[in-house]
Amino acid sequence: MEADRRMWSVTARGLSDCVGELLKAGYGSTSVRELQLKLKKHGVYPAKDLWDLCSAELPDIFFTYDSSQNYVDIQQIVWQTLDFAAAALRKRRADVADEDLELLISDGVRIWVDFLFIDQGSRDIPEELKVLPQLLRNVDAHFVLGSTPLERAWCCYEIALFNQKCATDERLNLNSFIAPTKPYYNWDLVLSTEAEDKIYIEQQIRNTFPGGFEGFQNVMSQASSVALLSKTEGNVYYSPDSIENLGIAAEKWFDRMQ
């Protein structure tokens, strides 16, 4: 049976190696969207064609971003994010040696990015993305990059999936790390590259999301508040729960390496 590479992961070192191979193959430093179109044109599926740089293990961290972002830049942000996670571990485990932290950052954390693990040659991308609920239910941390993810349908859906416990319990805080970004206003203003994608996502929310569309709106209201605080206060805001949970997760990843 063919392995489901949509559920695979990659380390930071492996991601940089994959990006290096894509650049050497002539794909250039470009947006994720342009990269996806080129991969589709040439029948390239990185998780299959660069399988030796990836891992069949489930991911620890899921990255959400607008497809207008540069895939080379995303790879660099991943390294910065893992530095942040290592700092959270350091607060819990001051005894960890610097070289062990460096090894954790480069090789100890399993990452998921769509341009590696979603096959752009698939005839049915929404079908490919049916793994999102399972992926986001099982990862330990979720980072949202860029300035416009709250304006994009797939990004909003991914944020909602990771934080679905907040949908019906307003006492719970958002656990995603959201970069300073434009706020979410309402679903009618959210965009998708393919119009049918937004229709599909809305159906999934209404049929399967806790609390239906009202629950989804509860999550997005929190996400918008976090994004707005980060833009207006001058400092990036993350909930105390998300910081604590990242430290706990980083400790788990570190112990797994031992």
PDB file of C-alpha atoms in Angstrom:
ATOM      1  CA  MET A   1       0.000   0.000   0.000  1.00  0.00           C
ATOM      2  CA  GLU A   2       1.304   3.443  -0.951  1.00  0.00           C
ATOM      3  CA  ALA A   3       2.449   5.495   2.041  1.00  0.00           C
ATOM      4  CA  ASP A   4       0.294   8.517   2.849  1.00  0.00           C
ATOM      5  CA  ARG A   5       2.979  11.150   2.533  1.00  0.00           C
ATOM      6  CA  ARG A   6       0.503  13.880   3.475  1.00  0.00           C
ATOM      7  CA  MET A   7       1.023  12.770   7.078  1.00  0.00           C
ATOM      8  CA  TRP A   8       4.826  12.892   6.900  1.00  0.00           C
ATOM      9  CA  SER A   9       7.129  15.521   8.351  1.00  0.00           C
ATOM     10  CA  VAL A  10      10.558  17.055   7.921  1.00  0.00           C
ATOM     11  CA  THR A  11      13.191  18.443  10.288  1.00  0.00           C
ATOM     12  CA  ALA A  12      14.554  21.965   9.920  1.00  0.00           C
ATOM     13  CA  ARG A  13      17.726  20.550   8.398  1.00  0.00           C
ATOM     14  CA  GLY A  14      15.684  18.398   6.033  1.00  0.00           C
ATOM     15  CA  LEU A  15      13.522  21.368   5.045  1.00  0.00           C
ATOM     16  CA  SER A  16      16.587  23.448   4.199  1.00  0.00           C
ATOM     17  CA  ASP A  17      17.957  20.546   2.161  1.00  0.00           C
ATOM     18  CA  CYS A  18      14.625  20.229   0.306  1.00  0.00           C
ATOM     19  CA  VAL A  19      14.579  23.953  -0.425  1.00  0.00           C
ATOM     20  CA  GLY A  20      18.171  23.717  -1.625  1.00  0.00           C
ATOM     21  CA  GLU A  21      17.254  20.875  -3.993  1.00  0.00           C
ATOM     22  CA  LEU A  22      14.291  22.840  -5.367  1.00  0.00           C
ATOM     23  CA  LEU A  23      16.508  25.861  -5.972  1.00  0.00           C
ATOM     24  CA  LYS A  24      19.136  23.701  -7.696  1.00  0.00           C
ATOM     25  CA  ALA A  25      16.394  22.222  -9.877  1.00  0.00           C
ATOM     26  CA  GLY A  26      15.615  25.728 -11.146  1.00  0.00           C
ATOM     27  CA  TYR A  27      12.441  26.552  -9.246  1.00  0.00           C
ATOM     28  CA  GLY A  28      13.866  29.838  -7.985  1.00  0.00           C
ATOM     29  CA  SER A  29      13.011  31.891  -4.919  1.00  0.00           C
ATOM     30  CA  THR A  30       9.303  32.528  -5.420  1.00  0.00           C
ATOM     31  CA  SER A  31       5.899  32.450  -3.765  1.00  0.00           C
ATOM     32  CA  VAL A  32       4.439  29.188  -2.530  1.00  0.00           C
ATOM     33  CA  ARG A  33       1.662  29.590  -5.082  1.00  0.00           C
ATOM     34  CA  GLU A  34       4.107  29.920  -7.994  1.00  0.00           C
ATOM     35  CA  LEU A  35       6.126  27.001  -6.670  1.00  0.00           C
ATOM     36  CA  GLN A  36       2.983  24.869  -6.462  1.00  0.00           C
ATOM     37  CA  LEU A  37       2.055  25.688 -10.057  1.00  0.00           C
ATOM     38  CA  LYS A  38       5.555  24.758 -11.248  1.00  0.00           C
ATOM     39  CA  LEU A  39       5.559  21.523  -9.251  1.00  0.00           C
ATOM     40  CA  LYS A  40       2.212  20.612 -10.798  1.00  0.00           C
ATOM     41  CA  LYS A  41       3.447  21.425 -14.305  1.00  0.00           C
ATOM     42  CA  HIS A  42       6.523  19.219 -13.931  1.00  0.00           C
ATOM     43  CA  GLY A  43       4.801  16.431 -12.001  1.00  0.00           C
ATOM     44  CA  VAL A  44       7.037  16.887  -8.970  1.00  0.00           C
ATOM     45  CA  TYR A  45       5.861  15.876  -5.490  1.00  0.00           C
ATOM     46  CA  PRO A  46       8.639  16.786  -3.007  1.00  0.00           C
ATOM     47  CA  ALA A  47       7.537  14.290  -0.335  1.00  0.00           C
ATOM     48  CA  LYS A  48       7.929  11.532  -2.935  1.00  0.00           C
ATOM     49  CA  ASP A  49      10.789  12.813  -5.074  1.00  0.00           C
ATOM     50  CA  LEU A  50      12.819  14.009  -2.067  1.00  0.00           C
ATOM     51  CA  TRP A  51      11.585  11.248   0.250  1.00  0.00           C
ATOM     52  CA  ASP A  52      15.030  10.626   1.743  1.00  0.00           C
ATOM     53  CA  LEU A  53      15.034  14.162   3.203  1.00  0.00           C
ATOM     54  CA  CYS A  54      11.638  13.664   4.855  1.00  0.00           C
ATOM     55  CA  SER A  55      10.326  11.401   7.607  1.00  0.00           C
ATOM     56  CA  ALA A  56       7.326   9.077   7.815  1.00  0.00           C
ATOM     57  CA  GLU A  57       6.779  10.289  11.394  1.00  0.00           C
ATOM     58  CA  LEU A  58       3.789  12.484  12.260  1.00  0.00           C
ATOM     59  CA  PRO A  59       4.620  16.200  12.603  1.00  0.00           C
ATOM     60  CA  ASP A  60       5.071  18.152  15.841  1.00  0.00           C
ATOM     61  CA  ILE A  61       4.529  21.646  14.408  1.00  0.00           C
ATOM     62  CA  PHE A  62       2.154  22.785  11.667  1.00  0.00           C
ATOM     63  CA  PHE A  63       2.847  26.015   9.762  1.00  0.00           C
ATOM     64  CA  THR A  64       0.005  28.064   8.268  1.00  0.00           C
ATOM     65  CA  TYR A  65       0.675  30.834   5.741  1.00  0.00           C
ATOM     66  CA  ASP A  66      -0.787  32.617   2.745  1.00  0.00           C
ATOM     67  CA  SER A  67       0.438  31.104  -0.516  1.00  0.00           C
ATOM     68  CA  SER A  68       1.749  34.524  -1.578  1.00  0.00           C
ATOM     69  CA  GLN A  69       4.653  34.067   0.855  1.00  0.00           C
ATOM     70  CA  ASN A  70       8.063  33.065  -0.449  1.00  0.00           C
ATOM     71  CA  TYR A  71       8.856  29.424   0.272  1.00  0.00           C
ATOM     72  CA  VAL A  72      12.553  30.161   0.873  1.00  0.00           C
ATOM     73  CA  ASP A  73      11.584  32.788   3.446  1.00  0.00           C
ATOM     74  CA  ILE A  74       9.247  30.297   5.147  1.00  0.00           C
ATOM     75  CA  GLN A  75      12.176  27.909   5.550  1.00  0.00           C
ATOM     76  CA  GLN A  76      14.155  30.682   7.275  1.00  0.00           C
ATOM     77  CA  ILE A  77      11.218  31.521   9.558  1.00  0.00           C
ATOM     78  CA  VAL A  78      10.994  27.850  10.559  1.00  0.00           C
ATOM     79  CA  TRP A  79      14.536  28.045  11.951  1.00  0.00           C
ATOM     80  CA  GLN A  80      13.653  31.231  13.858  1.00  0.00           C
ATOM     81  CA  THR A  81      10.542  29.540  15.227  1.00  0.00           C
ATOM     82  CA  LEU A  82      12.574  26.609  16.513  1.00  0.00           C
ATOM     83  CA  ASP A  83      14.957  29.045  18.214  1.00  0.00           C
ATOM     84  CA  PHE A  84      11.871  30.421  19.967  1.00  0.00           C
ATOM     85  CA  ALA A  85      10.817  26.909  21.002  1.00  0.00           C
ATOM     86  CA  ALA A  86      14.321  26.195  22.302  1.00  0.00           C
ATOM     87  CA  ALA A  87      14.138  29.341  24.438  1.00  0.00           C
ATOM     88  CA  ALA A  88      10.857  28.056  25.894  1.00  0.00           C
ATOM     89  CA  LEU A  89      12.601  24.779  26.735  1.00  0.00           C
ATOM     90  CA  ARG A  90      15.522  26.639  28.327  1.00  0.00           C
ATOM     91  CA  LYS A  91      13.113  28.286  30.778  1.00  0.00           C
ATOM     92  CA  ARG A  92      12.002  24.841  31.921  1.00  0.00           C
ATOM     93  CA  ARG A  93      15.349  23.058  31.710  1.00  0.00           C
ATOM     94  CA  ALA A  94      18.219  25.423  32.422  1.00  0.00           C
ATOM     95  CA  ASP A  95      20.594  22.441  32.513  1.00  0.00           C
ATOM     96  CA  VAL A  96      20.279  21.660  28.792  1.00  0.00           C
ATOM     97  CA  ALA A  97      23.605  22.152  27.018  1.00  0.00           C
ATOM     98  CA  ASP A  98      23.824  24.589  24.103  1.00  0.00           C
ATOM     99  CA  GLU A  99      24.931  21.855  21.700  1.00  0.00           C
ATOM    100  CA  ASP A 100      21.919  19.741  22.661  1.00  0.00           C
ATOM    101  CA  LEU A 101      19.617  22.682  21.987  1.00  0.00           C
ATOM    102  CA  GLU A 102      21.227  23.169  18.593  1.00  0.00           C
ATOM    103  CA  LEU A 103      20.669  19.493  17.785  1.00  0.00           C
ATOM    104  CA  LEU A 104      17.027  19.774  18.857  1.00  0.00           C
ATOM    105  CA  ILE A 105      16.531  22.770  16.575  1.00  0.00           C
ATOM    106  CA  SER A 106      18.156  21.203  13.516  1.00  0.00           C
ATOM    107  CA  ASP A 107      17.112  17.561  13.810  1.00  0.00           C
ATOM    108  CA  GLY A 108      14.743  16.985  16.717  1.00  0.00           C
ATOM    109  CA  VAL A 109      11.466  18.649  15.737  1.00  0.00           C
ATOM    110  CA  ARG A 110       9.131  17.368  13.016  1.00  0.00           C
ATOM    111  CA  ILE A 111       7.606  20.052  10.806  1.00  0.00           C
ATOM    112  CA  TRP A 112       4.714  20.173   8.333  1.00  0.00           C
ATOM    113  CA  VAL A 113       4.528  22.618   5.413  1.00  0.00           C
ATOM    114  CA  ASP A 114       2.073  22.145   2.575  1.00  0.00           C
ATOM    115  CA  PHE A 115       4.452  22.748  -0.325  1.00  0.00           C
ATOM    116  CA  LEU A 116       6.302  19.543   0.586  1.00  0.00           C
ATOM    117  CA  PHE A 117       3.484  17.252   1.662  1.00  0.00           C
ATOM    118  CA  ILE A 118       0.460  18.107  -0.488  1.00  0.00           C
ATOM    119  CA  ASP A 119       0.690  16.654  -3.990  1.00  0.00           C
ATOM    120  CA  GLN A 120      -0.015  19.558  -6.340  1.00  0.00           C
ATOM    121  CA  GLY A 121      -0.472  17.090  -9.179  1.00  0.00           C
ATOM    122  CA  SER A 122      -3.610  15.720  -7.538  1.00  0.00           C
ATOM    123  CA  ARG A 123      -6.777  16.244  -9.538  1.00  0.00           C
ATOM    124  CA  ASP A 124      -8.648  17.090  -6.337  1.00  0.00           C
ATOM    125  CA  ILE A 125      -6.759  19.364  -3.916  1.00  0.00           C
ATOM    126  CA  PRO A 126      -9.650  19.536  -1.380  1.00  0.00           C
ATOM    127  CA  GLU A 127      -9.524  15.732  -1.286  1.00  0.00           C
ATOM    128  CA  GLU A 128      -5.770  15.943  -0.640  1.00  0.00           C
ATOM    129  CA  LEU A 129      -6.422  18.361   2.209  1.00  0.00           C
ATOM    130  CA  LYS A 130      -8.898  16.109   3.998  1.00  0.00           C
ATOM    131  CA  VAL A 131      -5.978  15.145   6.246  1.00  0.00           C
ATOM    132  CA  LEU A 132      -5.935  18.623   7.824  1.00  0.00           C
ATOM    133  CA  PRO A 133      -8.300  17.825  10.729  1.00  0.00           C
ATOM    134  CA  GLN A 134      -6.228  14.805  11.728  1.00  0.00           C
ATOM    135  CA  LEU A 135      -2.928  16.647  11.331  1.00  0.00           C
ATOM    136  CA  LEU A 136      -4.023  19.662  13.350  1.00  0.00           C
ATOM    137  CA  ARG A 137      -5.620  17.493  16.020  1.00  0.00           C
ATOM    138  CA  ASN A 138      -2.306  15.722  16.649  1.00  0.00           C
ATOM    139  CA  VAL A 139       0.394  18.411  16.363  1.00  0.00           C
ATOM    140  CA  ASP A 140       1.756  20.050  19.513  1.00  0.00           C
ATOM    141  CA  ALA A 141       2.190  23.580  18.162  1.00  0.00           C
ATOM    142  CA  HIS A 142       0.791  25.780  15.396  1.00  0.00           C
ATOM    143  CA  PHE A 143       2.439  28.875  13.926  1.00  0.00           C
ATOM    144  CA  VAL A 144       0.642  31.312  11.616  1.00  0.00           C
ATOM    145  CA  LEU A 145       2.930  33.384   9.381  1.00  0.00           C
ATOM    146  CA  GLY A 146       2.572  36.535   7.297  1.00  0.00           C
ATOM    147  CA  SER A 147       0.340  39.596   7.279  1.00  0.00           C
ATOM    148  CA  THR A 148      -2.825  38.266   5.583  1.00  0.00           C
ATOM    149  CA  PRO A 149      -3.676  34.724   6.803  1.00  0.00           C
ATOM    150  CA  LEU A 150      -6.879  35.884   8.509  1.00  0.00           C
ATOM    151  CA  GLU A 151      -8.088  37.009   5.084  1.00  0.00           C
ATOM    152  CA  ARG A 152      -7.569  33.573   3.475  1.00  0.00           C
ATOM    153  CA  ALA A 153     -10.053  30.704   3.700  1.00  0.00           C
ATOM    154  CA  TRP A 154      -7.638  27.784   4.084  1.00  0.00           C
ATOM    155  CA  CYS A 155      -5.592  29.677   6.699  1.00  0.00           C
ATOM    156  CA  CYS A 156      -8.700  30.478   8.753  1.00  0.00           C
ATOM    157  CA  TYR A 157      -9.806  26.848   8.547  1.00  0.00           C
ATOM    158  CA  GLU A 158      -6.404  25.627   9.778  1.00  0.00           C
ATOM    159  CA  ILE A 159      -6.446  28.082  12.699  1.00  0.00           C
ATOM    160  CA  ALA A 160      -9.946  26.953  13.627  1.00  0.00           C
ATOM    161  CA  LEU A 161      -9.044  23.257  13.443  1.00  0.00           C
ATOM    162  CA  PHE A 162      -6.081  23.616  15.792  1.00  0.00           C
ATOM    163  CA  ASN A 163      -8.108  25.677  18.270  1.00  0.00           C
ATOM    164  CA  GLN A 164     -11.458  23.909  18.019  1.00  0.00           C
ATOM    165  CA  LYS A 165     -11.626  23.423  21.802  1.00  0.00           C
ATOM    166  CA  CYS A 166     -12.185  27.199  21.981  1.00  0.00           C
ATOM    167  CA  ALA A 167     -15.209  26.923  19.701  1.00  0.00           C
ATOM    168  CA  THR A 168     -17.648  25.984  22.439  1.00  0.00           C
ATOM    169  CA  ASP A 169     -15.751  27.024  25.594  1.00  0.00           C
ATOM    170  CA  GLU A 170     -14.937  30.727  25.799  1.00  0.00           C
ATOM    171  CA  ARG A 171     -12.848  30.135  28.940  1.00  0.00           C
ATOM    172  CA  LEU A 172     -10.117  28.532  26.816  1.00  0.00           C
ATOM    173  CA  ASN A 173      -7.444  30.670  25.184  1.00  0.00           C
ATOM    174  CA  LEU A 174      -6.234  30.431  21.604  1.00  0.00           C
ATOM    175  CA  ASN A 175      -3.095  28.267  21.379  1.00  0.00           C
ATOM    176  CA  SER A 176      -1.848  29.250  17.919  1.00  0.00           C
ATOM    177  CA  PHE A 177       1.110  31.601  17.566  1.00  0.00           C
ATOM    178  CA  ILE A 178      -0.135  34.281  15.172  1.00  0.00           C
ATOM    179  CA  ALA A 179       2.235  36.853  13.680  1.00  0.00           C
ATOM    180  CA  PRO A 180       1.056  40.490  13.648  1.00  0.00           C
ATOM    181  CA  THR A 181      -1.502  40.402  10.867  1.00  0.00           C
ATOM    182  CA  LYS A 182      -4.580  42.070   9.471  1.00  0.00           C
ATOM    183  CA  PRO A 183      -7.683  41.129  11.492  1.00  0.00           C
ATOM    184  CA  TYR A 184     -10.499  38.794  10.552  1.00  0.00           C
ATOM    185  CA  TYR A 185     -13.715  40.718   9.821  1.00  0.00           C
ATOM    186  CA  ASN A 186     -16.215  38.141   8.624  1.00  0.00           C
ATOM    187  CA  TRP A 187     -16.385  35.063   6.442  1.00  0.00           C
ATOM    188  CA  ASP A 188     -17.935  36.931   3.513  1.00  0.00           C
ATOM    189  CA  LEU A 189     -14.714  38.942   3.099  1.00  0.00           C
ATOM    190  CA  VAL A 190     -12.385  35.941   3.283  1.00  0.00           C
ATOM    191  CA  LEU A 191     -10.729  34.975  -0.016  1.00  0.00           C
ATOM    192  CA  SER A 192      -9.607  31.756  -1.674  1.00  0.00           C
ATOM    193  CA  THR A 193      -7.600  31.248  -4.854  1.00  0.00           C
ATOM    194  CA  GLU A 194     -10.244  28.821  -6.116  1.00  0.00           C
ATOM    195  CA  ALA A 195     -13.858  29.854  -5.412  1.00  0.00           C
ATOM    196  CA  GLU A 196     -14.952  26.252  -4.876  1.00  0.00           C
ATOM    197  CA  ASP A 197     -12.396  25.864  -2.064  1.00  0.00           C
ATOM    198  CA  LYS A 198     -14.215  28.412   0.075  1.00  0.00           C
ATOM    199  CA  ILE A 199     -17.530  26.656  -0.578  1.00  0.00           C
ATOM    200  CA  TYR A 200     -15.975  23.322   0.423  1.00  0.00           C
ATOM    201  CA  ILE A 201     -14.478  24.763   3.632  1.00  0.00           C
ATOM    202  CA  GLU A 202     -17.773  26.383   4.623  1.00  0.00           C
ATOM    203  CA  GLN A 203     -19.539  23.044   4.175  1.00  0.00           C
ATOM    204  CA  GLN A 204     -16.939  21.321   6.359  1.00  0.00           C
ATOM    205  CA  ILE A 205     -17.345  23.947   9.074  1.00  0.00           C
ATOM    206  CA  ARG A 206     -21.137  23.740   9.082  1.00  0.00           C
ATOM    207  CA  ASN A 207     -21.189  19.926   9.025  1.00  0.00           C
ATOM    208  CA  THR A 208     -18.279  18.873  11.244  1.00  0.00           C
ATOM    209  CA  PHE A 209     -16.894  21.772  13.306  1.00  0.00           C
ATOM    210  CA  PRO A 210     -17.813  21.953  17.033  1.00  0.00           C
ATOM    211  CA  GLY A 211     -20.637  24.464  17.358  1.00  0.00           C
ATOM    212  CA  GLY A 212     -20.908  24.735  13.581  1.00  0.00           C
ATOM    213  CA  PHE A 213     -20.348  28.148  12.062  1.00  0.00           C
ATOM    214  CA  GLU A 214     -20.962  29.904  15.373  1.00  0.00           C
ATOM    215  CA  GLY A 215     -18.131  27.885  16.928  1.00  0.00           C
ATOM    216  CA  PHE A 216     -15.868  28.762  14.001  1.00  0.00           C
ATOM    217  CA  GLN A 217     -16.673  32.459  14.437  1.00  0.00           C
ATOM    218  CA  ASN A 218     -15.810  32.204  18.148  1.00  0.00           C
ATOM    219  CA  VAL A 219     -12.338  30.903  17.303  1.00  0.00           C
ATOM    220  CA  MET A 220     -11.761  33.496  14.599  1.00  0.00           C
ATOM    221  CA  SER A 221     -12.851  36.290  16.930  1.00  0.00           C
ATOM    222  CA  GLN A 222     -10.101  35.244  19.337  1.00  0.00           C
ATOM    223  CA  ALA A 223      -7.586  34.961  16.498  1.00  0.00           C
ATOM    224  CA  SER A 224      -8.479  38.443  15.310  1.00  0.00           C
ATOM    225  CA  SER A 225      -8.085  39.861  18.826  1.00  0.00           C
ATOM    226  CA  VAL A 226      -4.617  38.314  19.150  1.00  0.00           C
ATOM    227  CA  ALA A 227      -3.592  39.676  15.748  1.00  0.00           C
ATOM    228  CA  LEU A 228      -4.956  43.127  16.572  1.00  0.00           C
ATOM    229  CA  LEU A 229      -3.132  43.264  19.916  1.00  0.00           C
ATOM    230  CA  SER A 230       0.141  42.412  18.189  1.00  0.00           C
ATOM    231  CA  LYS A 231      -0.328  45.192  15.633  1.00  0.00           C
ATOM    232  CA  THR A 232      -1.524  47.926  17.995  1.00  0.00           C
ATOM    233  CA  GLU A 233       0.636  47.270  21.071  1.00  0.00           C
ATOM    234  CA  GLY A 234       3.938  47.241  19.215  1.00  0.00           C
ATOM    235  CA  ASN A 235       4.893  43.853  20.672  1.00  0.00           C
ATOM    236  CA  VAL A 236       3.846  40.436  19.448  1.00  0.00           C
ATOM    237  CA  TYR A 237       1.177  39.010  21.758  1.00  0.00           C
ATOM    238  CA  TYR A 238       0.863  35.309  22.530  1.00  0.00           C
ATOM    239  CA  SER A 239      -1.462  33.874  25.156  1.00  0.00           C
ATOM    240  CA  PRO A 240       0.195  32.592  28.362  1.00  0.00           C
ATOM    241  CA  ASP A 241      -1.315  29.179  27.647  1.00  0.00           C
ATOM    242  CA  SER A 242       0.365  28.975  24.245  1.00  0.00           C
ATOM    243  CA  ILE A 243       3.767  29.876  25.726  1.00  0.00           C
ATOM    244  CA  GLU A 244       3.427  27.284  28.483  1.00  0.00           C
ATOM    245  CA  ASN A 245       2.224  24.599  26.067  1.00  0.00           C
ATOM    246  CA  LEU A 246       5.159  25.266  23.743  1.00  0.00           C
ATOM    247  CA  GLY A 247       7.595  24.787  26.626  1.00  0.00           C
ATOM    248  CA  ILE A 248       5.926  21.500  27.565  1.00  0.00           C
ATOM    249  CA  ALA A 249       6.026  20.347  23.938  1.00  0.00           C
ATOM    250  CA  ALA A 250       9.679  21.347  23.502  1.00  0.00           C
ATOM    251  CA  GLU A 251      10.571  19.354  26.611  1.00  0.00           C
ATOM    252  CA  LYS A 252       8.787  16.337  25.131  1.00  0.00           C
ATOM    253  CA  TRP A 253      10.666  16.706  21.833  1.00  0.00           C
ATOM    254  CA  PHE A 254      13.968  17.004  23.687  1.00  0.00           C
ATOM    255  CA  ASP A 255      13.315  13.924  25.831  1.00  0.00           C
ATOM    256  CA  ARG A 256      12.399  11.970  22.690  1.00  0.00           C
ATOM    257  CA  MET A 257      15.906  12.589  21.347  1.00  0.00           C
ATOM    258  CA  GLN A 258      17.623  11.186  24.419  1.00  0.00           C
TER     259      GLN A 258
END
